[in-house]
Amino acid sequence: MSKASQLNDKQLEAMKYTQGPLLVLAGAGSGKTSVITRKIAYLVQQCGIPAHRITAMTFTNKAAREMKERVGKLLGKEEGKGLSVSTFHTFGLNLLRIELKNTPLKNNFSILDADDCKRILMDLMHRDNLSGAESKELIAKAMKKISDWKNDLIVPEQAHTTCETPEDVQFAHLYQLYERNLRAYNAVDFDDLIVMPTRLLQDNAEVRDRWQNRVRYLLVDEYQDTNTAQYILVKLLVGVMGQFTAVGDDDQSIYAWRGAKPENMALLKEDFRNLKVIKLEQNYRSTSRILKAANHVIENNPHIFDKKLWSDKGHGEVIRIITCRNDDDESERVVKDLLTHKLMNGKNWKDYAVLYRGNFQARVLETQLRQMQIPYKLSGGQSFFGRAEIKDVMSYLRIIINPEDDSAFLRIINTPKRAIGPVTLEKLGLFAQENHLSLLAAASDQRLTMVMPKKATTQLAEFAGFINDFTRELLDDDEPVPKIRQMMNDAGYIDYLRETAATPAQEKTKIDNVEMLYTSIQSLINRAEDVDEKNIESVIRKMVLLDMLEQQQEDEDTDKVNLLTLHASKGLEFPFVYIMGLEEELLPHKNSIAAETIEEERRLMYVGITRAQQGLTLTLAEQRKNGGQMKQMTPSRFLDELPQDELDWLGRKKKLAENVDPKQQAQQYLQNLKALLKR
DNA sequence: CACGGGACTCTTTTT
DNA sequence: GAGTCCCGTG
């Protein structure tokens, strides 16, 4: 990324072009974030567009955060007031809140995450007895299908017209039930945050005018990752004026499998006849050798827009390819190579990244790194909000701001254990349905004694009472966080964490996580700009979308080797990069070979290569463990697509003595190195 | 309801 | 081979 405040000619052109729709084809490392942030400043300072009339959209919170920070440095506090830089989802959420009366939603609606939605679908399938509990796979399929329908803006009533298999017909039916369910809970899923605003703008001219007027200029980052609903949302927001800049790179589209439509890039050209296209091809990140490799590989893909990266950073180091005996050997080599390189060149751990196709590949690597006592940071895995304890606490909070949130109710009713089992819940659910009550309301209903044993009703009533008491106390409390802490203690939840933890270490992490959640609720309250954002309801609703804790964690001790999937590496850069597992059926992955989506795998390879600034090392194993069995592997076709004269193939060295304790071996290796360095 | 054995799978993931 | 999930038994 170009840190210098000086933009090159192309970047300047992209910044200054404001006459109409603009597509910036920004190759990897071409300084696109600089262009976007500088353009925002330009629009405000040179074009006289007030900041509150400018909206910038990104895909991740992290990207939004970074952008805000960088714009903040360019604009004065007054100048930047009201600027909207957010993810698509957060933008959608705000729009829904502002336009609440024009939506089917009531105040304080809940946002359900994938897990909640899964539960609902499972429940619906059970209740409807749709070929029952072949669950897991079927549920996942149904979720995917429903999400696809939503993102293509197909309403439940239309869904059956698109069905191709009997299974689809079932899913279409399920989709209807699911939507009805969400509305009954006064809840939305993540897709709704895009789809509902889009529909609203489509159907309601008054609302559309209001928003088109508000959004005078729109900037969209990572445009190649938009899905249909997102693109239509963009079109509706910019209207016929088409005052927008979309920044993207079709070669870095690696999310088609979750609904992204890279075709949207070509579509832009059709939908806006006067679209201006500017290419950013100068790369400020990598040596020209690395870029040559990247260009070489990606040339094998068909292209809508041609683009070739170049840089003036010199040829740089040769690209190394290491063939290893098996996966264990591969990890060992990478780790030793990295360690040697680090010590010899006086680099930091954080200067290195190891990239791989699947998370499972990190496991061997981890053991290896631990033996060598190398600090590492594993990204991916489950996110903060995916952790059970966080979801539990969030569910307590959710039911407080939205008593109709049955999904939250189900999550916490028996966490910690309150002797309320599936049978009781089944009856409660039935009763609630018949009387059109939420589960929480039903739990304290007097008439329950008629349908279930007394003992169960007392338990339910007690729980409902507990929640209701805290709801009252919390909502008119100026200092909600201590109250929340008290609630979780009184609920016995903290004790429950202590009792159920497998190890003392796990207990500590879990309790720390919960404490971090409290802290971040507090900081969200402190940071809120207006009174409206300060109230606990809005804070909690926002929490579902945020990942600020992950950021806090990252900020702490950062000198660590980075371990990440190729997907997770997009947008990042490292001086020295290793890419592991360059084998057929792994990269490209076998499912992609079967589905003939090699192009996306190739882009993945391209993304990986372009992460490297100075050094790039690719590794492959001759054999790999696969389900307990050793499997013979074939070198990846992508290796053939590299410029062969820039490569240094390293065969495998003689294996160190067999049957040596790996820990001892690691120690030995370290000592040798230290001795070497002392000289 | 909790525990444990057997079956099953093993690409990528944000909001 | 290991981790997870489902279901049956105590």
XYZ file of C-alpha atoms (C1' of nucleotides) in Angstrom:
704
model
C 0.000 0.000 0.000
C 1.315 3.402 -0.872
C 1.949 5.112 2.380
C 3.241 8.247 0.741
C 0.653 10.939 0.490
C 1.489 11.243 -3.188
C -0.924 9.525 -5.534
C 0.170 8.369 -8.972
C -1.517 9.624 -12.135
C -4.070 6.867 -12.348
C -4.911 7.133 -8.691
C -5.322 10.887 -9.036
C -7.557 10.420 -12.032
C -9.718 8.006 -10.051
C -9.878 10.449 -7.177
C -10.848 13.419 -9.303
C -13.363 11.765 -11.569
C -16.745 12.714 -10.131
C -18.821 13.375 -13.235
C -20.529 10.029 -13.249
C -20.306 6.324 -12.530
C -16.754 5.110 -12.101
C -15.315 1.642 -11.855
C -11.789 1.420 -10.512
C -10.094 -1.850 -11.380
C -7.677 -2.013 -8.536
C -5.137 -4.786 -8.750
C -3.693 -6.323 -5.614
C -1.556 -3.869 -3.694
C -2.353 -0.957 -5.982
C -3.348 1.356 -3.172
C -7.097 1.225 -3.546
C -7.776 2.145 0.063
C -5.701 5.284 -0.424
C -7.789 6.164 -3.447
C -11.062 5.685 -1.616
C -10.021 7.604 1.475
C -8.416 10.415 -0.493
C -11.460 10.625 -2.699
C -13.738 11.051 0.277
C -11.570 13.919 1.469
C -11.543 15.359 -2.041
C -15.322 15.210 -2.320
C -15.688 17.087 0.934
C -12.883 19.608 0.588
C -12.790 20.254 -3.152
C -16.271 19.426 -4.364
C -18.110 20.865 -1.404
C -20.195 17.794 -0.738
C -20.992 17.655 2.976
C -19.680 14.512 4.651
C -23.120 13.405 5.795
C -24.114 13.107 2.158
C -21.334 10.613 1.445
C -21.603 6.888 2.066
C -18.868 4.300 1.765
C -19.574 0.586 1.953
C -17.280 -2.294 2.735
C -17.743 -5.971 3.446
C -16.074 -6.373 6.797
C -16.044 -4.382 9.981
C -12.309 -4.427 9.867
C -12.196 -2.749 6.475
C -14.732 -0.166 7.593
C -12.722 0.560 10.696
C -9.514 0.997 8.777
C -11.155 3.267 6.275
C -12.722 5.434 8.954
C -9.404 5.773 10.649
C -7.635 6.825 7.495
C -10.311 9.305 6.481
C -10.169 10.691 9.989
C -6.566 11.682 9.407
C -7.456 13.580 6.240
C -10.560 15.382 7.391
C -11.073 17.745 10.290
C -13.542 16.714 12.928
C -16.161 19.203 11.745
C -15.594 18.363 8.093
C -16.021 14.662 8.619
C -19.173 14.887 10.662
C -21.905 12.499 9.637
C -19.815 10.595 7.127
C -21.093 7.065 6.768
C -18.470 4.373 6.420
C -19.943 0.998 7.214
C -20.469 -2.532 6.065
C -23.404 -3.266 3.793
C -25.079 -4.951 6.720
C -24.642 -2.107 9.164
C -25.882 0.329 6.545
C -28.939 -1.852 6.025
C -29.541 -2.054 9.750
C -29.458 1.709 10.116
C -31.779 2.154 7.191
C -34.259 -0.271 8.695
C -34.161 1.465 12.042
C -34.776 4.847 10.488
C -37.531 3.551 8.222
C -38.986 1.229 10.819
C -42.581 2.304 10.236
C -42.271 1.396 6.573
C -41.135 -2.139 7.380
C -42.915 -5.177 8.773
C -40.713 -4.867 11.854
C -41.457 -3.545 15.285
C -39.138 -1.611 17.514
C -36.164 -3.524 18.942
C -36.189 -6.324 16.446
C -33.541 -9.003 16.905
C -30.826 -10.028 14.496
C -30.365 -13.771 14.297
C -27.071 -15.315 13.389
C -26.534 -18.490 11.393
C -26.861 -20.683 14.466
C -30.177 -19.201 15.460
C -31.478 -19.635 11.953
C -30.371 -23.225 11.961
C -32.305 -23.848 15.137
C -35.404 -22.307 13.687
C -35.177 -24.399 10.556
C -34.602 -27.530 12.569
C -37.589 -26.728 14.692
C -39.765 -26.045 11.665
C -38.739 -29.254 9.989
C -39.545 -31.170 13.104
C -42.893 -29.532 13.570
C -43.771 -30.007 9.938
C -42.314 -33.472 9.958
C -40.520 -32.851 6.732
C -38.570 -36.075 6.441
C -37.382 -35.397 9.959
C -33.945 -35.414 11.397
C -31.566 -36.257 8.590
C -30.645 -32.862 9.918
C -27.219 -31.312 9.643
C -26.701 -31.767 5.960
C -30.298 -31.170 4.965
C -30.570 -28.133 7.214
C -27.390 -26.718 5.756
C -28.722 -27.274 2.269
C -32.010 -25.636 3.117
C -30.255 -22.671 4.656
C -28.108 -22.206 1.609
C -31.099 -22.430 -0.703
C -33.152 -19.967 1.315
C -30.228 -17.598 1.494
C -29.780 -17.856 -2.280
C -33.439 -17.068 -2.838
C -33.250 -14.097 -0.555
C -30.139 -12.712 -2.151
C -31.698 -13.060 -5.561
C -34.662 -11.112 -4.163
C -37.082 -13.964 -4.630
C -39.898 -13.839 -2.095
C -41.203 -17.037 -0.457
C -44.360 -16.995 -2.584
C -42.312 -16.955 -5.774
C -39.780 -19.520 -4.667
C -41.706 -22.574 -5.866
C -41.586 -21.309 -9.446
C -37.798 -21.699 -9.442
C -37.711 -25.240 -8.103
C -35.994 -27.941 -10.051
C -36.099 -30.869 -7.660
C -38.668 -32.214 -5.190
C -36.232 -31.209 -2.497
C -36.369 -27.611 -3.678
C -40.146 -27.685 -3.427
C -39.790 -28.733 0.179
C -37.337 -25.943 0.796
C -39.639 -23.410 -0.833
C -42.349 -24.434 1.593
C -39.861 -24.222 4.429
C -38.852 -20.760 3.259
C -42.430 -19.539 3.682
C -42.663 -20.954 7.174
C -39.272 -19.565 8.040
C -40.125 -16.045 6.959
C -43.401 -16.128 8.841
C -41.496 -17.347 11.862
C -38.958 -14.560 11.754
C -41.668 -11.942 11.461
C -43.527 -13.491 14.371
C -40.377 -13.289 16.479
C -39.840 -9.740 15.284
C -36.465 -10.872 14.032
C -34.330 -10.649 10.925
C -31.437 -12.724 9.656
C -28.253 -11.337 8.131
C -29.592 -11.533 4.601
C -32.628 -9.492 5.604
C -30.381 -6.596 6.504
C -29.649 -6.250 2.791
C -32.800 -7.606 1.259
C -35.359 -5.672 3.294
C -33.852 -2.250 2.612
C -33.520 -3.153 -1.046
C -37.184 -4.114 -1.301
C -38.188 -1.049 0.591
C -36.326 1.252 -1.765
C -37.725 -0.621 -4.713
C -41.357 -0.447 -3.633
C -41.607 2.856 -1.860
C -40.885 5.930 -3.968
C -40.964 8.292 -1.046
C -38.372 6.324 0.891
C -36.290 5.952 -2.233
C -36.250 9.709 -2.823
C -35.250 10.333 0.738
C -32.278 7.988 0.545
C -31.169 8.993 -2.902
C -31.109 12.512 -1.634
C -29.157 11.544 1.427
C -26.586 9.533 -0.483
C -25.124 12.114 -2.836
C -22.016 10.102 -3.442
C -21.495 6.394 -2.881
C -18.230 4.467 -2.712
C -18.199 0.679 -2.768
C -15.155 -1.341 -1.829
C -14.485 -4.946 -2.946
C -17.181 -4.556 -5.520
C -16.470 -7.994 -7.024
C -17.854 -9.539 -3.845
C -21.345 -8.041 -4.114
C -24.305 -10.342 -4.553
C -27.420 -9.540 -6.529
C -29.292 -7.900 -3.671
C -26.312 -5.766 -2.790
C -25.853 -4.631 -6.349
C -29.506 -3.689 -6.669
C -29.247 -1.827 -3.392
C -26.335 0.109 -4.850
C -28.291 0.870 -8.006
C -31.311 2.056 -6.041
C -29.207 4.297 -3.863
C -27.369 6.003 -6.686
C -30.471 6.309 -8.881
C -30.177 7.782 -12.349
C -27.561 10.275 -11.229
C -25.079 7.451 -10.848
C -22.746 9.357 -8.602
C -20.581 6.550 -7.365
C -17.192 4.890 -7.382
C -16.969 1.112 -7.285
C -13.581 -0.361 -6.563
C -12.874 -3.979 -7.258
C -10.691 -6.644 -8.784
C -12.260 -9.550 -10.624
C -9.066 -11.529 -10.169
C -9.578 -11.456 -6.438
C -13.120 -12.735 -6.471
C -12.918 -15.797 -4.248
C -16.343 -15.780 -2.663
C -18.622 -16.941 -5.463
C -19.396 -19.993 -3.366
C -21.217 -17.849 -0.882
C -23.243 -15.854 -3.324
C -20.894 -13.185 -4.648
C -21.511 -12.428 -8.306
C -18.300 -11.254 -9.965
C -20.436 -10.779 -13.075
C -21.669 -7.648 -11.370
C -18.517 -6.034 -12.659
C -19.523 -6.589 -16.260
C -23.112 -5.738 -15.415
C -22.054 -2.309 -14.287
C -20.879 -1.576 -17.792
C -24.286 -2.487 -19.207
C -26.372 -0.752 -16.580
C -24.442 2.481 -16.726
C -23.689 3.276 -20.323
C -21.483 6.187 -19.361
C -19.388 4.109 -16.971
C -15.800 5.253 -16.778
C -13.202 2.559 -16.120
C -9.825 3.313 -14.595
C -7.216 0.634 -14.013
C -4.694 0.734 -11.221
C -1.871 -1.538 -12.271
C 1.083 -0.218 -10.390
C 1.690 -2.371 -7.370
C 3.339 -0.915 -4.274
C 3.703 -4.135 -2.423
C 5.730 -6.813 -4.141
C 8.906 -7.352 -6.094
C 8.469 -7.658 -9.831
C 9.335 -11.326 -9.693
C 6.410 -12.030 -7.434
C 4.137 -10.012 -9.688
C 5.406 -11.831 -12.747
C 4.440 -15.089 -11.073
C 1.006 -13.722 -10.174
C 0.367 -12.374 -13.690
C 1.539 -15.630 -15.238
C -0.875 -17.711 -13.218
C -3.903 -15.475 -13.652
C -3.391 -15.214 -17.394
C -4.841 -18.694 -17.586
C -8.224 -17.282 -16.597
C -10.631 -15.581 -18.994
C -10.928 -11.864 -18.387
C -13.523 -9.185 -18.838
C -10.988 -6.433 -18.258
C -7.323 -7.021 -18.965
C -4.915 -5.939 -16.339
C -1.252 -6.477 -15.660
C 0.472 -5.607 -12.412
C 3.922 -4.091 -12.345
C 6.160 -2.552 -9.755
C 9.436 -0.692 -9.480
C 10.628 -2.629 -6.480
C 13.268 -4.589 -8.375
C 13.366 -8.274 -9.254
C 13.748 -9.457 -5.721
C 14.443 -12.898 -4.398
C 13.836 -15.988 -6.436
C 10.647 -17.914 -5.754
C 11.348 -21.164 -3.971
C 9.460 -24.387 -4.289
C 10.098 -27.081 -1.727
C 9.019 -30.635 -2.343
C 8.525 -32.533 0.898
C 8.052 -36.175 1.705
C 4.737 -35.836 3.499
C 2.623 -33.360 5.374
C 4.584 -33.676 8.617
C 7.795 -33.092 6.758
C 6.241 -30.116 5.029
C 5.335 -28.383 8.274
C 8.698 -29.138 9.770
C 10.494 -27.648 6.817
C 8.409 -24.534 6.741
C 8.912 -23.914 10.419
C 12.647 -24.513 10.324
C 13.071 -22.463 7.207
C 11.141 -19.640 8.744
C 13.080 -19.772 11.978
C 16.417 -19.799 10.206
C 15.397 -16.944 7.986
C 14.174 -14.926 10.906
C 17.324 -15.356 12.925
C 19.692 -14.788 10.031
C 17.943 -11.671 8.782
C 16.868 -10.187 12.074
C 13.214 -10.034 11.136
C 10.162 -10.115 13.383
C 7.768 -13.010 13.665
C 4.969 -10.895 12.316
C 6.846 -10.485 9.039
C 5.923 -14.060 8.152
C 2.694 -15.638 7.054
C 1.917 -19.238 6.259
C -1.088 -19.679 3.978
C -3.040 -22.832 3.210
C -6.246 -23.982 1.567
C -8.050 -25.576 4.496
C -7.993 -24.952 8.215
C -7.102 -28.561 8.937
C -3.668 -27.945 7.456
C -2.856 -25.647 10.342
C -2.923 -28.440 12.881
C 0.382 -30.080 12.047
C 1.917 -26.681 11.710
C 0.746 -25.701 15.157
C 2.348 -28.644 16.874
C 5.552 -27.893 15.087
C 5.506 -24.221 16.064
C 4.772 -25.054 19.666
C 7.723 -27.378 19.830
C 9.970 -24.640 18.588
C 8.303 -22.190 20.951
C 7.467 -19.834 18.158
C 4.621 -17.423 18.866
C 1.886 -17.650 16.277
C -1.499 -16.209 15.567
C -4.114 -18.470 14.133
C -6.815 -16.615 12.316
C -9.955 -18.244 11.160
C -11.509 -20.889 13.297
C -14.504 -19.613 15.136
C -14.956 -15.937 15.639
C -15.536 -14.271 18.942
C -19.264 -14.197 18.405
C -19.252 -17.831 17.479
C -18.145 -18.816 20.949
C -20.776 -20.427 23.088
C -20.355 -18.245 26.146
C -20.679 -15.061 24.120
C -23.778 -16.300 22.374
C -25.278 -17.242 25.711
C -24.744 -13.831 27.253
C -25.936 -12.157 24.075
C -29.092 -14.239 24.221
C -29.805 -13.015 27.741
C -29.407 -9.489 26.472
C -31.435 -10.086 23.360
C -34.453 -11.353 25.203
C -34.328 -8.279 27.358
C -34.556 -5.910 24.448
C -36.952 -8.127 22.537
C -39.136 -10.365 24.725
C -40.517 -11.996 21.597
C -37.144 -13.406 20.677
C -38.000 -17.066 21.036
C -34.717 -18.121 19.610
C -32.853 -16.397 22.426
C -35.310 -17.867 24.910
C -34.625 -21.392 23.726
C -30.913 -20.861 23.948
C -30.890 -19.744 27.571
C -33.921 -21.379 29.157
C -31.833 -24.340 30.225
C -28.397 -22.714 30.319
C -27.506 -23.111 33.114
C -29.574 -26.217 33.759
C -32.961 -25.463 35.199
C -34.433 -28.912 34.779
C -36.488 -27.861 31.802
C -36.203 -30.541 29.162
C -37.383 -31.010 25.610
C -40.757 -32.371 26.662
C -41.601 -29.303 28.693
C -40.406 -27.045 25.911
C -42.445 -28.895 23.350
C -45.576 -28.333 25.415
C -44.656 -24.735 26.046
C -44.122 -24.167 22.343
C -47.479 -25.654 21.497
C -49.209 -23.570 24.131
C -47.479 -20.424 22.941
C -48.481 -21.102 19.369
C -52.132 -21.715 20.205
C -52.375 -18.553 22.214
C -50.206 -16.403 19.971
C -47.762 -15.700 22.725
C -44.013 -15.481 22.764
C -42.309 -18.262 24.670
C -41.328 -15.860 27.420
C -44.881 -14.610 27.799
C -46.208 -18.155 27.737
C -43.745 -19.226 30.416
C -45.464 -17.125 33.036
C -49.026 -17.802 31.914
C -51.334 -19.151 34.621
C -53.101 -21.542 32.265
C -49.923 -23.567 31.793
C -50.839 -25.755 34.741
C -53.480 -27.339 32.537
C -50.996 -28.723 30.046
C -47.969 -29.685 32.137
C -46.937 -30.759 35.593
C -46.818 -28.196 38.351
C -43.091 -28.569 38.821
C -42.376 -27.515 35.262
C -44.651 -24.481 35.463
C -42.922 -23.227 38.601
C -39.553 -23.515 36.921
C -40.770 -21.666 33.870
C -42.495 -18.963 35.871
C -39.417 -18.440 37.963
C -37.255 -17.988 34.910
C -39.718 -15.620 33.270
C -39.917 -13.630 36.480
C -36.164 -13.373 36.635
C -35.928 -12.077 33.081
C -38.790 -9.647 33.514
C -37.325 -8.208 36.689
C -34.024 -7.571 35.056
C -35.632 -6.159 31.952
C -37.321 -3.529 34.051
C -34.203 -2.709 36.027
C -31.884 -2.662 33.064
C -33.903 -0.487 30.751
C -33.990 2.467 33.076
C -30.482 2.243 34.370
C -27.838 4.732 33.363
C -25.070 2.275 34.113
C -26.236 -0.902 32.435
C -23.000 -2.833 32.460
C -22.727 -3.513 36.219
C -26.375 -4.527 36.092
C -25.667 -6.958 33.282
C -22.812 -8.458 35.238
C -25.087 -8.876 38.227
C -27.735 -10.490 36.086
C -25.358 -13.089 34.688
C -24.117 -13.878 38.173
C -27.627 -14.144 39.599
C -28.651 -16.337 36.708
C -25.980 -18.753 37.851
C -24.366 -18.506 34.473
C -20.882 -17.690 35.704
C -20.977 -20.608 38.126
C -22.164 -22.734 35.281
C -19.105 -21.748 33.244
C -16.874 -22.652 36.176
C -18.475 -26.029 36.644
C -18.603 -27.098 33.036
C -15.116 -26.032 31.996
C -12.940 -28.991 31.088
C -9.714 -27.384 32.268
C -8.820 -24.419 34.486
C -7.388 -22.764 31.389
C -10.657 -23.122 29.532
C -12.519 -21.737 32.514
C -10.321 -18.670 32.480
C -10.693 -18.040 28.745
C -14.444 -18.340 28.937
C -14.790 -16.015 31.877
C -12.331 -13.616 30.275
C -14.398 -13.681 27.121
C -17.493 -12.742 29.026
C -15.631 -9.933 30.777
C -14.391 -8.704 27.413
C -17.947 -8.627 26.188
C -18.914 -6.399 29.117
C -15.961 -4.136 28.420
C -16.864 -3.752 24.824
C -20.502 -3.002 25.599
C -19.193 -0.289 27.865
C -16.891 1.117 25.236
C -19.675 1.108 22.693
C -21.769 3.161 25.110
C -18.897 5.531 25.767
C -18.214 5.987 22.113
C -21.808 6.533 20.999
C -22.236 9.892 19.368
C -25.818 10.732 20.152
C -28.314 9.818 22.815
C -30.146 7.566 20.445
C -27.081 5.369 20.043
C -26.412 5.363 23.750
C -29.456 3.444 24.845
C -28.904 -0.152 25.713
C -31.291 -1.499 23.086
C -29.403 -0.022 20.213
C -26.062 -0.953 21.721
C -27.029 -4.592 22.075
C -28.447 -4.753 18.586
C -25.189 -3.407 17.254
C -23.166 -5.915 19.223
C -24.460 -8.703 17.058
C -22.751 -7.140 14.080
C -19.532 -6.160 15.719
C -16.210 -7.764 16.219
C -14.436 -5.133 18.232
C -13.117 -7.637 20.714
C -11.195 -9.500 18.119
C -9.608 -6.234 17.245
C -8.679 -5.555 20.858
C -7.058 -8.930 21.051
C -5.146 -8.359 17.870
C -3.874 -5.040 19.116
C -2.148 -6.608 22.063
C 0.914 -8.759 21.486
C 1.307 -8.731 17.768
C 4.749 -10.082 17.058
C 3.594 -13.486 15.970
C 3.807 -15.638 12.899
C 0.542 -15.456 10.964
C -1.248 -18.665 10.116
C -4.226 -18.198 7.849
C -6.279 -19.676 5.063
C -5.866 -18.237 1.612
C -9.357 -16.821 1.922
C -8.578 -15.086 5.174
C -5.431 -13.568 3.693
C -7.226 -11.378 1.191
C -6.484 -7.736 1.801
C -3.401 -8.436 3.928
C 0.283 -8.304 3.103
C 3.439 -9.797 4.594
C 7.139 -9.478 3.792
C 7.594 -13.254 3.627
C 4.918 -15.682 2.607
C 4.747 -19.468 2.542
C 1.958 -21.209 0.701
C 1.571 -24.840 1.652
C 0.001 -27.816 -0.038
C 0.475 -27.052 -3.722
C -1.073 -30.312 -4.794
C -3.877 -31.385 -7.049
C -7.100 -31.955 -5.089
C -5.974 -29.569 -2.389
C -5.104 -26.444 -4.372
C -7.078 -26.670 -6.604
C -9.429 -28.400 -4.224
C -11.001 -31.630 -5.435
C -14.549 -30.319 -5.108
C -13.639 -27.407 -7.329
C -12.126 -29.736 -9.885
C -15.348 -31.717 -9.899
C -17.521 -28.609 -10.049
C -15.301 -27.132 -12.755
C -14.676 -23.974 -10.807
C -10.940 -24.079 -11.299
C -10.928 -20.373 -12.103
C -11.873 -19.468 -8.591
C -9.125 -21.730 -7.259
C -6.689 -20.015 -9.552
C -7.753 -16.665 -8.203
C -7.149 -18.053 -4.745
C -3.638 -18.910 -5.799
C -3.310 -15.419 -7.236
C -4.476 -13.845 -4.005
C -1.949 -15.933 -2.096
C 0.982 -14.984 -4.301
C 0.157 -11.288 -4.232
C 0.245 -11.226 -0.426
C 4.038 -11.471 -0.509
C 6.194 -8.361 -0.506
C 9.699 -9.808 -0.727
C 9.865 -13.538 -0.297
C 7.610 -16.282 -1.577
C 8.025 -19.963 -0.839
C 5.674 -22.662 -2.073
C 5.634 -26.129 -0.612
C 4.098 -29.437 -1.577
C 4.066 -32.926 -0.143
C 4.484 -36.148 -2.070
C 2.209 -37.943 0.337
C -0.454 -36.666 2.648
C -2.513 -38.228 5.404
C -6.091 -38.527 4.372
C -8.442 -40.297 6.748
C -5.723 -42.247 8.441
C -4.389 -43.403 5.107
C -1.350 -42.019 3.354
C -2.311 -40.733 -0.016
C -0.024 -40.178 -2.976
C -0.308 -36.584 -4.183
C 0.271 -34.975 -7.577
C 1.897 -31.538 -7.815
C -0.603 -28.752 -8.441
C -1.263 -27.654 -11.993
C -0.675 -24.116 -10.788
C 3.003 -24.896 -10.375
C 3.191 -25.456 -14.132
C 1.556 -22.102 -14.695
C 4.334 -20.231 -12.916
C 7.191 -18.634 -14.890
C 9.630 -21.535 -14.653
C 12.785 -19.437 -15.039
C 11.995 -17.515 -11.860
C 11.756 -20.617 -9.720
C 14.196 -22.438 -7.532
C 13.135 -26.040 -6.978
C 14.490 -27.502 -3.785
C 14.359 -31.256 -3.536
C 13.992 -32.870 -0.208
C 17.004 -33.180 1.959
C 18.039 -36.297 3.758
C 15.780 -37.016 6.638
C 17.198 -36.561 10.103
C 17.591 -39.715 12.134
C 14.357 -41.635 12.546
C 12.717 -42.247 15.880
C 14.094 -39.165 17.517
C 11.864 -37.421 19.973
C 10.617 -34.417 18.012
C 10.887 -32.149 21.019
C 14.487 -33.092 21.546
C 15.126 -32.678 17.877
C 13.669 -29.194 17.969
C 15.849 -28.245 20.913
C 18.892 -29.536 19.124
C 18.045 -27.554 16.069
C 17.616 -24.380 18.065
C 20.943 -24.827 19.789
C 22.727 -25.384 16.513
C 21.250 -22.206 15.191
C 22.207 -20.178 18.206
C 25.756 -21.445 18.013
C 25.828 -20.516 14.371
C 24.639 -17.011 15.099
C 27.151 -16.372 17.862
C 30.052 -16.742 15.514
C -30.935 -35.663 31.846
C -26.154 -37.103 31.453
C -23.026 -39.941 29.696
C -20.829 -42.862 26.308
C -20.296 -45.542 22.291
C -20.727 -45.778 17.388
C -21.217 -43.425 12.988
C -19.731 -39.979 10.066
C -16.878 -36.600 7.752
C -12.600 -34.019 6.481
C -12.943 -26.296 1.656
C -13.290 -21.702 1.863
C -16.764 -17.697 5.844
C -18.704 -12.478 6.700
C -22.393 -10.243 8.451
C -6.980 -40.319 13.183
C -9.587 -37.061 15.369
C -13.183 -34.346 16.358
C -18.075 -33.883 16.254
C -22.729 -35.314 16.339
C -26.520 -38.391 17.059
C -28.929 -41.586 19.543
C -29.560 -45.147 22.875
C -29.025 -46.593 27.537
C -28.571 -46.080 32.531
